[in-house]
């Protein structure tokens, strides 16, 4: 004997199910938006986006930058350890510890004989502690364009620095575009008889395509302009290269390789590049670890 099971829904039941389904869809959408809003992943290593941490969120970010090859042998690793925290809606702050290790060749001339000799030396330096504040004024998804302001001050045993940035970005489907206008004023007082001042003006631009929700491929371009004694333009260089971004629950990473393309000013002798003030190659790795 076959048994048949027949389920009958009245209009009220169907209406309640429809309302419940819509409520679940809305809740899911809100949860997805909240998760996206809380994310602070970076897809470029030099160009900042406007996203900030939500209030109470904290993140640990180790940085590693390798800069190598000048006129003589040159290899430098810059290490930054950043502790980042959301303060209020649209505002975050961060504290950095900045260190550097360099190995380089120096040509030494004997004052008596005039003979020259190449000497290779290495050194490690604790450079400074710095504090960052980042304010998001407009959202790159909800608004026509994302807009943010960034300021960072640094103080070390032999230097002091103040840096400001204007951040612009936009997210369109599977593409993110960002640009920064950067100004930096640095004072070095390592020499007791002389204080050196330098101004750096920089334009950073990046564009990336999301191959998946977690993986992006892009390109980044930097124009760096250095003013000697904060007055005369001494060097203007252009860097460009690929950048990769990856995010996972609890962490994210971004890496770039940006060789120097051309020196607009200050090119070294018999070269189209400035290998006196800047490196031939730079590569940077960023890691972001969500602590809360």
mmCIF file of C-alpha atoms in Angstrom:
data_model
loop_
_atom_site.group_PDB
_atom_site.id
_atom_site.type_symbol
_atom_site.label_atom_id
_atom_site.label_comp_id
_atom_site.label_asym_id
_atom_site.label_seq_id
_atom_site.Cartn_x
_atom_site.Cartn_y
_atom_site.Cartn_z
ATOM 1 C CA UNK A 1 0.000 0.000 0.000
ATOM 2 C CA UNK A 2 1.387 3.363 -1.001
ATOM 3 C CA UNK A 3 1.065 6.290 1.328
ATOM 4 C CA UNK A 4 0.879 9.855 0.063
ATOM 5 C CA UNK A 5 1.844 12.859 2.122
ATOM 6 C CA UNK A 6 0.112 16.077 1.222
ATOM 7 C CA UNK A 7 1.147 19.386 2.741
ATOM 8 C CA UNK A 8 -1.225 22.316 2.486
ATOM 9 C CA UNK A 9 -0.170 25.954 3.040
ATOM 10 C CA UNK A 10 -2.797 28.545 3.597
ATOM 11 C CA UNK A 11 -2.319 32.132 2.438
ATOM 12 C CA UNK A 12 -1.194 33.307 5.860
ATOM 13 C CA UNK A 13 1.499 30.672 6.056
ATOM 14 C CA UNK A 14 2.810 31.532 2.600
ATOM 15 C CA UNK A 15 2.841 35.239 3.476
ATOM 16 C CA UNK A 16 4.744 34.568 6.707
ATOM 17 C CA UNK A 17 7.279 32.416 4.839
ATOM 18 C CA UNK A 18 7.741 35.128 2.221
ATOM 19 C CA UNK A 19 8.335 37.755 4.917
ATOM 20 C CA UNK A 20 10.751 35.446 6.743
ATOM 21 C CA UNK A 21 12.671 34.761 3.533
ATOM 22 C CA UNK A 22 12.953 38.465 2.748
ATOM 23 C CA UNK A 23 14.143 39.159 6.301
ATOM 24 C CA UNK A 24 16.826 36.483 5.995
ATOM 25 C CA UNK A 25 17.975 37.913 2.648
ATOM 26 C CA UNK A 26 18.168 41.427 4.095
ATOM 27 C CA UNK A 27 20.064 40.180 7.162
ATOM 28 C CA UNK A 28 22.473 38.315 4.926
ATOM 29 C CA UNK A 29 23.039 41.401 2.793
ATOM 30 C CA UNK A 30 23.636 43.529 5.874
ATOM 31 C CA UNK A 31 26.077 40.965 7.240
ATOM 32 C CA UNK A 32 27.954 40.915 3.923
ATOM 33 C CA UNK A 33 28.089 44.724 3.816
ATOM 34 C CA UNK A 34 29.287 44.871 7.411
ATOM 35 C CA UNK A 35 32.010 42.330 6.688
ATOM 36 C CA UNK A 36 33.119 44.304 3.618
ATOM 37 C CA UNK A 37 33.032 47.579 5.527
ATOM 38 C CA UNK A 38 35.220 46.164 8.280
ATOM 39 C CA UNK A 39 37.863 44.935 5.842
ATOM 40 C CA UNK A 40 41.021 47.011 5.491
ATOM 41 C CA UNK A 41 42.956 44.926 2.978
ATOM 42 C CA UNK A 42 45.473 46.700 0.759
ATOM 43 C CA UNK A 43 45.874 45.817 -2.914
ATOM 44 C CA UNK A 44 48.914 48.054 -3.519
ATOM 45 C CA UNK A 45 52.105 48.468 -1.498
ATOM 46 C CA UNK A 46 52.798 52.191 -2.008
ATOM 47 C CA UNK A 47 49.405 53.594 -3.041
ATOM 48 C CA UNK A 48 46.941 53.858 -0.153
ATOM 49 C CA UNK A 49 43.197 53.304 -0.489
ATOM 50 C CA UNK A 50 40.670 55.198 1.641
ATOM 51 C CA UNK A 51 39.346 52.211 3.640
ATOM 52 C CA UNK A 52 39.805 52.412 7.418
ATOM 53 C CA UNK A 53 39.283 50.014 10.304
ATOM 54 C CA UNK A 54 36.003 50.067 12.183
ATOM 55 C CA UNK A 55 36.050 51.429 15.766
ATOM 56 C CA UNK A 56 37.627 48.880 18.098
ATOM 57 C CA UNK A 57 39.239 46.816 15.334
ATOM 58 C CA UNK A 58 43.012 46.310 15.556
ATOM 59 C CA UNK A 59 45.526 44.973 13.052
ATOM 60 C CA UNK A 60 49.244 44.146 13.027
ATOM 61 C CA UNK A 61 51.118 44.915 9.778
ATOM 62 C CA UNK A 62 54.759 43.925 9.207
ATOM 63 C CA UNK A 63 56.371 45.640 6.184
ATOM 64 C CA UNK A 64 59.503 44.561 4.309
ATOM 65 C CA UNK A 65 61.009 46.697 1.534
ATOM 66 C CA UNK A 66 64.102 45.584 -0.384
ATOM 67 C CA UNK A 67 65.882 48.313 -2.345
ATOM 68 C CA UNK A 68 68.916 47.246 -4.348
ATOM 69 C CA UNK A 69 71.474 48.240 -7.006
ATOM 70 C CA UNK A 70 72.943 51.731 -7.345
ATOM 71 C CA UNK A 71 76.104 52.940 -9.065
ATOM 72 C CA UNK A 72 78.093 50.687 -6.731
ATOM 73 C CA UNK A 73 76.889 47.637 -4.849
ATOM 74 C CA UNK A 74 73.867 48.567 -2.716
ATOM 75 C CA UNK A 75 71.337 46.431 -0.843
ATOM 76 C CA UNK A 76 68.981 47.796 1.797
ATOM 77 C CA UNK A 77 66.160 46.208 3.784
ATOM 78 C CA UNK A 78 63.655 48.539 5.423
ATOM 79 C CA UNK A 79 61.478 46.978 8.129
ATOM 80 C CA UNK A 80 58.354 48.573 9.553
ATOM 81 C CA UNK A 81 56.129 47.089 12.232
ATOM 82 C CA UNK A 82 52.723 48.760 12.353
ATOM 83 C CA UNK A 83 50.034 48.473 15.022
ATOM 84 C CA UNK A 84 46.798 49.870 13.591
ATOM 85 C CA UNK A 85 43.486 50.575 15.346
ATOM 86 C CA UNK A 86 40.080 52.017 14.465
ATOM 87 C CA UNK A 87 39.231 55.030 16.636
ATOM 88 C CA UNK A 88 35.785 56.254 15.582
ATOM 89 C CA UNK A 89 33.722 55.807 12.428
ATOM 90 C CA UNK A 90 35.893 56.821 9.469
ATOM 91 C CA UNK A 91 39.086 57.409 11.490
ATOM 92 C CA UNK A 92 42.008 55.160 12.340
ATOM 93 C CA UNK A 93 45.449 55.606 13.867
ATOM 94 C CA UNK A 94 48.660 53.580 13.812
ATOM 95 C CA UNK A 95 52.026 53.357 15.528
ATOM 96 C CA UNK A 96 55.163 52.269 13.605
ATOM 97 C CA UNK A 97 58.628 51.071 14.570
ATOM 98 C CA UNK A 98 61.027 51.769 11.666
ATOM 99 C CA UNK A 99 64.349 49.959 11.156
ATOM 100 C CA UNK A 100 66.840 49.632 8.316
ATOM 101 C CA UNK A 101 69.790 47.383 7.395
ATOM 102 C CA UNK A 102 72.170 48.347 4.569
ATOM 103 C CA UNK A 103 75.188 46.849 2.834
ATOM 104 C CA UNK A 104 76.924 49.130 0.330
ATOM 105 C CA UNK A 105 80.217 49.780 -1.433
ATOM 106 C CA UNK A 106 82.001 53.091 -0.865
ATOM 107 C CA UNK A 107 84.963 54.375 -2.849
ATOM 108 C CA UNK A 108 87.655 55.708 -0.468
ATOM 109 C CA UNK A 109 90.495 57.894 -1.805
ATOM 110 C CA UNK A 110 93.852 58.011 -0.027
ATOM 111 C CA UNK A 111 94.650 61.750 0.501
ATOM 112 C CA UNK A 112 98.393 61.115 0.297
ATOM 113 C CA UNK A 113 98.662 58.895 -2.783
ATOM 114 C CA UNK A 114 95.388 59.624 -4.500
ATOM 115 C CA UNK A 115 94.757 55.895 -4.877
ATOM 116 C CA UNK A 116 91.150 54.763 -4.600
ATOM 117 C CA UNK A 117 89.821 51.673 -2.917
ATOM 118 C CA UNK A 118 86.327 50.172 -2.771
ATOM 119 C CA UNK A 119 85.198 49.286 0.735
ATOM 120 C CA UNK A 120 82.045 47.298 1.491
ATOM 121 C CA UNK A 121 80.323 47.958 4.790
ATOM 122 C CA UNK A 122 77.132 46.901 6.551
ATOM 123 C CA UNK A 123 75.066 48.545 9.234
ATOM 124 C CA UNK A 124 71.786 48.260 11.116
ATOM 125 C CA UNK A 125 69.867 51.320 12.270
ATOM 126 C CA UNK A 126 66.801 51.952 14.366
ATOM 127 C CA UNK A 127 65.499 54.913 12.418
ATOM 128 C CA UNK A 128 62.379 56.222 14.158
ATOM 129 C CA UNK A 129 58.962 55.769 15.691
ATOM 130 C CA UNK A 130 56.064 57.231 13.744
ATOM 131 C CA UNK A 131 52.377 57.887 14.296
ATOM 132 C CA UNK A 132 49.745 57.849 11.539
ATOM 133 C CA UNK A 133 46.214 59.255 11.348
ATOM 134 C CA UNK A 134 43.916 58.395 8.433
ATOM 135 C CA UNK A 135 40.478 59.938 7.843
ATOM 136 C CA UNK A 136 37.963 58.669 5.296
ATOM 137 C CA UNK A 137 35.768 61.482 3.951
ATOM 138 C CA UNK A 138 33.940 59.577 1.181
ATOM 139 C CA UNK A 139 33.405 55.884 0.402
ATOM 140 C CA UNK A 140 34.711 54.463 -2.916
ATOM 141 C CA UNK A 141 31.616 52.269 -3.371
ATOM 142 C CA UNK A 142 28.710 54.297 -1.980
ATOM 143 C CA UNK A 143 29.969 57.698 -3.196
ATOM 144 C CA UNK A 144 31.028 58.842 -6.685
ATOM 145 C CA UNK A 145 34.649 58.644 -5.553
ATOM 146 C CA UNK A 146 36.456 57.709 -2.355
ATOM 147 C CA UNK A 147 38.344 60.510 -0.597
ATOM 148 C CA UNK A 148 40.666 60.438 2.392
ATOM 149 C CA UNK A 149 43.357 62.386 4.243
ATOM 150 C CA UNK A 150 46.512 60.930 5.767
ATOM 151 C CA UNK A 151 49.149 62.454 8.047
ATOM 152 C CA UNK A 152 52.189 60.793 9.626
ATOM 153 C CA UNK A 153 54.869 62.196 11.917
ATOM 154 C CA UNK A 154 58.145 60.423 12.724
ATOM 155 C CA UNK A 155 60.910 61.064 15.238
ATOM 156 C CA UNK A 156 64.211 59.231 15.577
ATOM 157 C CA UNK A 157 67.693 59.680 17.075
ATOM 158 C CA UNK A 158 68.978 61.456 13.957
ATOM 159 C CA UNK A 159 65.902 62.505 11.971
ATOM 160 C CA UNK A 160 62.404 63.943 12.104
ATOM 161 C CA UNK A 161 59.768 63.730 9.391
ATOM 162 C CA UNK A 162 56.267 64.967 8.592
ATOM 163 C CA UNK A 163 54.265 63.438 5.743
ATOM 164 C CA UNK A 164 50.816 64.213 4.349
ATOM 165 C CA UNK A 165 48.728 62.482 1.670
ATOM 166 C CA UNK A 166 45.501 63.113 -0.212
ATOM 167 C CA UNK A 167 43.899 59.754 -1.059
ATOM 168 C CA UNK A 168 41.471 59.121 -3.921
ATOM 169 C CA UNK A 169 40.058 55.747 -4.982
ATOM 170 C CA UNK A 170 37.139 54.101 -6.778
ATOM 171 C CA UNK A 171 35.791 50.539 -6.896
ATOM 172 C CA UNK A 172 33.869 49.457 -10.011
ATOM 173 C CA UNK A 173 32.751 45.829 -10.141
ATOM 174 C CA UNK A 174 36.020 43.878 -10.372
ATOM 175 C CA UNK A 175 38.368 46.862 -10.638
ATOM 176 C CA UNK A 176 39.870 49.188 -8.026
ATOM 177 C CA UNK A 177 41.744 52.398 -8.936
ATOM 178 C CA UNK A 178 43.636 54.573 -6.440
ATOM 179 C CA UNK A 179 45.861 57.669 -6.494
ATOM 180 C CA UNK A 180 47.813 59.548 -3.808
ATOM 181 C CA UNK A 181 49.360 63.004 -3.799
ATOM 182 C CA UNK A 182 52.160 62.943 -1.213
ATOM 183 C CA UNK A 183 54.249 65.647 0.442
ATOM 184 C CA UNK A 184 57.094 64.908 2.872
ATOM 185 C CA UNK A 185 59.396 67.190 4.865
ATOM 186 C CA UNK A 186 62.452 65.602 6.483
ATOM 187 C CA UNK A 187 65.176 66.984 8.752
ATOM 188 C CA UNK A 188 68.388 65.047 9.450
ATOM 189 C CA UNK A 189 70.633 66.130 12.330
ATOM 190 C CA UNK A 190 73.184 63.323 12.453
ATOM 191 C CA UNK A 191 76.051 65.736 11.685
ATOM 192 C CA UNK A 192 76.599 68.096 14.677
ATOM 193 C CA UNK A 193 77.806 70.875 12.351
ATOM 194 C CA UNK A 194 75.053 70.666 9.753
ATOM 195 C CA UNK A 195 71.315 70.051 9.616
ATOM 196 C CA UNK A 196 70.097 68.642 6.307
ATOM 197 C CA UNK A 197 66.586 69.356 5.071
ATOM 198 C CA UNK A 198 64.760 67.625 2.265
ATOM 199 C CA UNK A 199 61.337 67.888 0.634
ATOM 200 C CA UNK A 200 59.869 64.969 -1.313
ATOM 201 C CA UNK A 201 56.814 65.320 -3.556
ATOM 202 C CA UNK A 202 55.347 62.100 -4.856
ATOM 203 C CA UNK A 203 52.474 60.893 -7.022
ATOM 204 C CA UNK A 204 51.391 57.258 -6.635
ATOM 205 C CA UNK A 205 48.821 55.566 -8.883
ATOM 206 C CA UNK A 206 47.565 51.975 -8.851
ATOM 207 C CA UNK A 207 44.951 49.899 -10.677
ATOM 208 C CA UNK A 208 44.025 46.283 -9.913
ATOM 209 C CA UNK A 209 41.642 43.645 -11.265
ATOM 210 C CA UNK A 210 40.009 41.090 -8.961
ATOM 211 C CA UNK A 211 40.576 37.681 -10.560
ATOM 212 C CA UNK A 212 38.576 36.223 -7.658
ATOM 213 C CA UNK A 213 37.052 37.741 -4.528
ATOM 214 C CA UNK A 214 40.336 37.086 -2.716
ATOM 215 C CA UNK A 215 43.029 37.571 -5.385
ATOM 216 C CA UNK A 216 43.890 40.713 -7.368
ATOM 217 C CA UNK A 217 46.448 41.513 -10.064
ATOM 218 C CA UNK A 218 47.459 45.076 -10.848
ATOM 219 C CA UNK A 219 50.073 47.654 -11.730
ATOM 220 C CA UNK A 220 51.500 50.514 -9.685
ATOM 221 C CA UNK A 221 53.319 53.680 -10.839
ATOM 222 C CA UNK A 222 55.330 56.138 -8.675
ATOM 223 C CA UNK A 223 56.875 59.494 -9.503
ATOM 224 C CA UNK A 224 59.322 60.594 -6.758
ATOM 225 C CA UNK A 225 60.735 64.158 -6.693
ATOM 226 C CA UNK A 226 63.463 65.156 -4.216
ATOM 227 C CA UNK A 227 64.356 68.757 -3.429
ATOM 228 C CA UNK A 228 67.869 69.332 -2.040
ATOM 229 C CA UNK A 229 67.962 71.605 1.005
ATOM 230 C CA UNK A 230 64.193 71.911 0.556
ATOM 231 C CA UNK A 231 64.765 74.276 -2.373
ATOM 232 C CA UNK A 232 66.194 72.893 -5.635
ATOM 233 C CA UNK A 233 64.823 69.877 -7.517
ATOM 234 C CA UNK A 234 67.673 67.372 -7.372
ATOM 235 C CA UNK A 235 66.056 64.163 -8.586
ATOM 236 C CA UNK A 236 62.846 63.083 -10.329
ATOM 237 C CA UNK A 237 62.366 59.370 -10.980
ATOM 238 C CA UNK A 238 59.610 57.129 -12.321
ATOM 239 C CA UNK A 239 58.968 53.606 -11.008
ATOM 240 C CA UNK A 240 56.432 51.130 -12.421
ATOM 241 C CA UNK A 241 55.679 47.441 -12.023
ATOM 242 C CA UNK A 242 53.232 44.679 -11.088
ATOM 243 C CA UNK A 243 51.453 44.225 -7.778
ATOM 244 C CA UNK A 244 49.538 41.252 -6.347
ATOM 245 C CA UNK A 245 46.986 41.178 -3.541
ATOM 246 C CA UNK A 246 45.509 38.273 -1.594
ATOM 247 C CA UNK A 247 43.097 38.153 1.326
ATOM 248 C CA UNK A 248 41.913 35.354 3.575
ATOM 249 C CA UNK A 249 39.828 35.287 6.723
ATOM 250 C CA UNK A 250 42.012 36.794 9.431
ATOM 251 C CA UNK A 251 44.842 38.068 7.209
ATOM 252 C CA UNK A 252 45.842 39.610 3.881
ATOM 253 C CA UNK A 253 49.012 40.222 1.853
ATOM 254 C CA UNK A 254 50.226 42.512 -0.929
ATOM 255 C CA UNK A 255 53.501 42.383 -2.846
ATOM 256 C CA UNK A 256 54.973 44.541 -5.607
ATOM 257 C CA UNK A 257 58.079 44.766 -7.785
ATOM 258 C CA UNK A 258 58.763 48.290 -9.038
ATOM 259 C CA UNK A 259 61.949 48.864 -11.069
ATOM 260 C CA UNK A 260 63.072 52.391 -11.897
ATOM 261 C CA UNK A 261 61.947 53.148 -15.454
ATOM 262 C CA UNK A 262 63.525 56.542 -16.132
ATOM 263 C CA UNK A 263 65.020 59.560 -14.406
ATOM 264 C CA UNK A 264 63.262 62.748 -15.465
ATOM 265 C CA UNK A 265 65.995 64.705 -13.661
ATOM 266 C CA UNK A 266 69.287 63.695 -12.069
ATOM 267 C CA UNK A 267 70.177 60.806 -14.381
ATOM 268 C CA UNK A 268 73.555 59.255 -13.651
ATOM 269 C CA UNK A 269 76.388 59.477 -16.173
ATOM 270 C CA UNK A 270 75.899 57.163 -19.186
ATOM 271 C CA UNK A 271 72.499 56.084 -17.875
ATOM 272 C CA UNK A 272 68.837 57.001 -18.225
ATOM 273 C CA UNK A 273 68.365 56.256 -14.520
ATOM 274 C CA UNK A 274 69.239 58.076 -11.304
ATOM 275 C CA UNK A 275 71.403 55.554 -9.463
ATOM 276 C CA UNK A 276 72.854 58.081 -7.037
ATOM 277 C CA UNK A 277 69.708 59.044 -5.120
ATOM 278 C CA UNK A 278 67.432 56.085 -5.961
ATOM 279 C CA UNK A 279 67.711 52.336 -6.469
ATOM 280 C CA UNK A 280 67.384 50.388 -9.703
ATOM 281 C CA UNK A 281 64.900 47.935 -8.188
ATOM 282 C CA UNK A 282 62.453 48.003 -5.289
ATOM 283 C CA UNK A 283 60.193 45.264 -4.001
ATOM 284 C CA UNK A 284 57.816 45.446 -1.048
ATOM 285 C CA UNK A 285 55.804 42.904 0.924
ATOM 286 C CA UNK A 286 52.963 43.849 3.278
ATOM 287 C CA UNK A 287 51.147 41.500 5.648
ATOM 288 C CA UNK A 288 48.005 42.333 7.584
ATOM 289 C CA UNK A 289 46.978 40.250 10.596
ATOM 290 C CA UNK A 290 43.530 40.940 12.087
ATOM 291 C CA UNK A 291 43.849 40.834 15.866
ATOM 292 C CA UNK A 292 40.293 41.861 16.724
#
